[in-house]
Coordinates of C-alpha atoms in Angstrom, one line a residue:
X1 CA 0.0 0.0 0.0
X2 CA 1.4 3.4 -1.0
X3 CA 1.6 6.1 1.6
X4 CA 1.1 9.8 0.9
X5 CA 4.1 12.1 0.3
X6 CA 5.1 14.8 2.7
X7 CA 3.2 18.0 1.8
X8 CA 5.1 21.1 0.7
X9 CA 3.4 24.4 1.7
X10 CA 4.3 28.0 1.7
X11 CA 5.0 29.5 5.1
X12 CA 1.6 31.2 5.2
X13 CA -0.2 28.0 4.4
X14 CA 1.9 26.0 6.8
X15 CA 0.9 28.4 9.6
X16 CA -2.7 28.0 8.6
X17 CA -2.5 24.2 8.6
X18 CA -0.9 24.2 12.0
X19 CA -3.6 26.5 13.3
X20 CA -6.4 24.3 12.0
X21 CA -4.7 21.2 13.5
X22 CA -4.3 23.0 16.8
X23 CA -8.0 24.2 16.8
X24 CA -9.4 20.8 16.0
X25 CA -7.0 18.7 18.1
X26 CA -7.8 20.8 21.2
X27 CA -11.4 19.7 20.8
X28 CA -10.3 16.0 20.2
X29 CA -11.9 16.1 16.8
X30 CA -10.9 13.5 14.1
X31 CA -10.3 15.2 10.8
X32 CA -8.6 15.0 7.4
X33 CA -7.5 17.6 5.0
X34 CA -9.0 17.5 1.5
X35 CA -8.6 19.7 -1.6
X36 CA -5.2 21.1 -2.4
X37 CA -3.5 19.6 0.7
X38 CA -4.6 16.0 -0.3
X39 CA -3.7 16.7 -3.9
X40 CA -0.2 17.7 -2.8
X41 CA 0.1 14.6 -0.7
X42 CA -0.7 12.2 -3.5
X43 CA 0.3 14.1 -6.6
X44 CA 3.0 16.5 -5.5
X45 CA 3.1 20.3 -5.7
X46 CA 3.1 23.0 -3.1
X47 CA 0.1 24.3 -1.2
X48 CA 0.2 28.0 -1.9
X49 CA -3.3 29.1 -2.9
X50 CA -7.0 28.3 -2.6
X51 CA -8.8 27.4 0.5
X52 CA -8.0 24.7 3.1
X53 CA -10.8 22.2 3.1
X54 CA -11.0 19.9 6.2
X55 CA -13.5 17.1 6.7
X56 CA -14.4 16.6 10.4
X57 CA -16.2 14.0 12.5
X58 CA -18.3 15.9 15.0
X59 CA -21.7 15.9 16.5
X60 CA -24.0 19.0 16.0
X61 CA -23.2 20.5 19.4
X62 CA -19.5 20.7 18.6
X63 CA -20.2 23.0 15.6
X64 CA -20.8 26.0 17.9
X65 CA -17.7 25.1 19.9
X66 CA -15.5 25.2 16.8
X67 CA -16.9 28.6 15.9
X68 CA -16.4 30.0 19.4
X69 CA -12.8 28.6 19.8
X70 CA -11.8 29.6 16.3
X71 CA -12.6 33.2 17.0
X72 CA -10.1 33.0 19.9
X73 CA -7.4 31.2 18.0
X74 CA -6.5 33.4 15.1
X75 CA -9.5 32.8 12.9
X76 CA -12.3 35.2 11.8
X77 CA -15.7 33.6 11.9
X78 CA -18.6 35.5 10.4
X79 CA -21.9 34.4 12.1
X80 CA -23.9 35.4 9.0
X81 CA -21.7 33.2 6.8
X82 CA -22.1 30.3 9.2
X83 CA -25.8 30.6 9.2
X84 CA -26.0 30.9 5.4
X85 CA -24.1 27.6 5.1
X86 CA -26.0 25.8 7.8
X87 CA -27.7 23.4 5.4
X88 CA -24.4 22.6 3.6
X89 CA -22.9 21.2 6.8
X90 CA -20.0 23.7 6.4
X91 CA -18.3 26.1 8.7
X92 CA -16.6 28.8 6.7
X93 CA -13.8 30.8 8.4
X94 CA -10.6 32.7 7.6
X95 CA -7.2 32.3 9.1
X96 CA -5.8 35.7 9.7
X97 CA -2.1 36.1 8.8
X98 CA 0.2 39.0 8.2
X99 CA 1.2 37.6 4.8
X100 CA -2.4 37.3 3.7
X101 CA -5.5 35.6 5.0
X102 CA -6.3 31.9 4.2
X103 CA -9.9 30.8 3.7
X104 CA -10.8 27.6 5.6
X105 CA -13.8 25.4 5.0
X106 CA -14.6 22.9 7.8
X107 CA -16.9 20.3 6.2
X108 CA -19.0 18.1 8.6
X109 CA -18.8 14.4 7.8
X110 CA -22.6 14.1 7.6
X111 CA -22.9 10.7 6.0
X112 CA -21.3 7.3 6.3
X113 CA -19.1 7.7 3.2
X114 CA -17.4 10.8 4.6
X115 CA -17.2 9.2 8.0
X116 CA -15.3 6.3 6.5
X117 CA -13.1 8.7 4.6
X118 CA -11.9 10.3 7.8
X119 CA -11.6 6.9 9.6
X120 CA -9.5 5.4 6.8
X121 CA -7.4 8.6 6.1
X122 CA -3.6 8.3 6.2
X123 CA -1.0 10.3 8.0
X124 CA 1.7 12.5 6.4
X125 CA 3.7 15.5 7.3
X126 CA 3.6 19.3 6.5
X127 CA 7.0 20.4 7.9
X128 CA 6.9 19.1 11.5
X129 CA 3.1 18.9 11.6
X130 CA 1.5 15.5 11.3
X131 CA -1.8 15.6 9.3
X132 CA -4.2 13.2 7.8
X133 CA -5.4 13.1 4.2
X134 CA -7.9 10.8 2.5
X135 CA -6.7 7.5 1.1
X136 CA -5.7 7.8 -2.6
X137 CA -8.9 6.0 -3.7
X138 CA -11.1 8.3 -1.7
X139 CA -9.4 11.4 -3.1
X140 CA -9.9 10.0 -6.6
X141 CA -13.6 9.5 -5.8
X142 CA -13.9 13.1 -4.6
X143 CA -12.1 14.5 -7.6
X144 CA -14.3 12.4 -9.9
X145 CA -17.5 14.0 -8.5
X146 CA -16.3 17.3 -9.9
X147 CA -17.0 18.6 -13.3
X148 CA -13.8 20.7 -13.1
X149 CA -11.3 19.7 -15.8
X150 CA -8.3 20.0 -13.4
X151 CA -10.0 17.7 -10.9
X152 CA -10.8 15.2 -13.5
X153 CA -7.2 15.3 -14.8
X154 CA -5.9 14.7 -11.3
X155 CA -8.3 11.8 -10.8
X156 CA -7.1 10.3 -14.0
X157 CA -3.5 10.7 -12.9
X158 CA -4.3 8.8 -9.7
X159 CA -6.1 6.1 -11.6
X160 CA -3.1 5.6 -13.9
X161 CA -0.7 4.9 -11.1
X162 CA 0.4 1.2 -11.2
X163 CA -0.5 0.4 -7.6
X164 CA -3.9 2.3 -7.5
X165 CA -6.5 0.0 -6.0
X166 CA -9.1 0.1 -8.8
X167 CA -11.2 -2.6 -7.2
X168 CA -11.6 -0.6 -4.0
X169 CA -12.4 2.5 -6.1
X170 CA -15.0 0.8 -8.1
X171 CA -16.6 -0.8 -5.1
X172 CA -16.9 2.7 -3.5
X173 CA -18.4 4.2 -6.6
X174 CA -21.0 1.4 -6.8
X175 CA -21.8 1.7 -3.0
X176 CA -22.8 5.3 -3.5
X177 CA -24.9 4.7 -6.6
X178 CA -22.3 5.7 -9.2
X179 CA -22.0 2.4 -10.9
X180 CA -22.2 4.1 -14.3
X181 CA -19.0 5.9 -13.7
X182 CA -17.4 2.6 -12.6
X183 CA -18.6 0.9 -15.8
X184 CA -16.6 3.4 -17.8
X185 CA -13.3 2.5 -16.2

């Protein structure tokens, strides 16, 4: 089984990643970084732009705790934004940094698929910080759900790797009702 690469990040993003880890670890919340961080772990590159997307396993009561603690730990949390995204199971916030702010999206693992993604995520490093990212097959699944050409290209790059577990990927697609995508592989 292949393990993710260490993640390269600019200093600003490294500080933001450390702050997110600190915020969630203090509340004993299990989480995994998605998006650009997961792409960098599996496909290389440097995290230097876009938002930090984090999938968390929490109960509804913890959502308010995250918002409250984030405001005291270097993040700006806009209550109106939080309310506007209530149905999306999303907590939007911004990490405040002197080199430029970093947008952070905390995504609540609101179904079994996302819960399993966090549970089966793999550890890697960003500098001295240990983080978790989804397994390669889970990242491919998330990328494949997008209609963004870059995401689909990245999914195809993952699928082309010699030790990619196609069977596990296809089973996951079928289990969430996307057998037609699996049939085309």
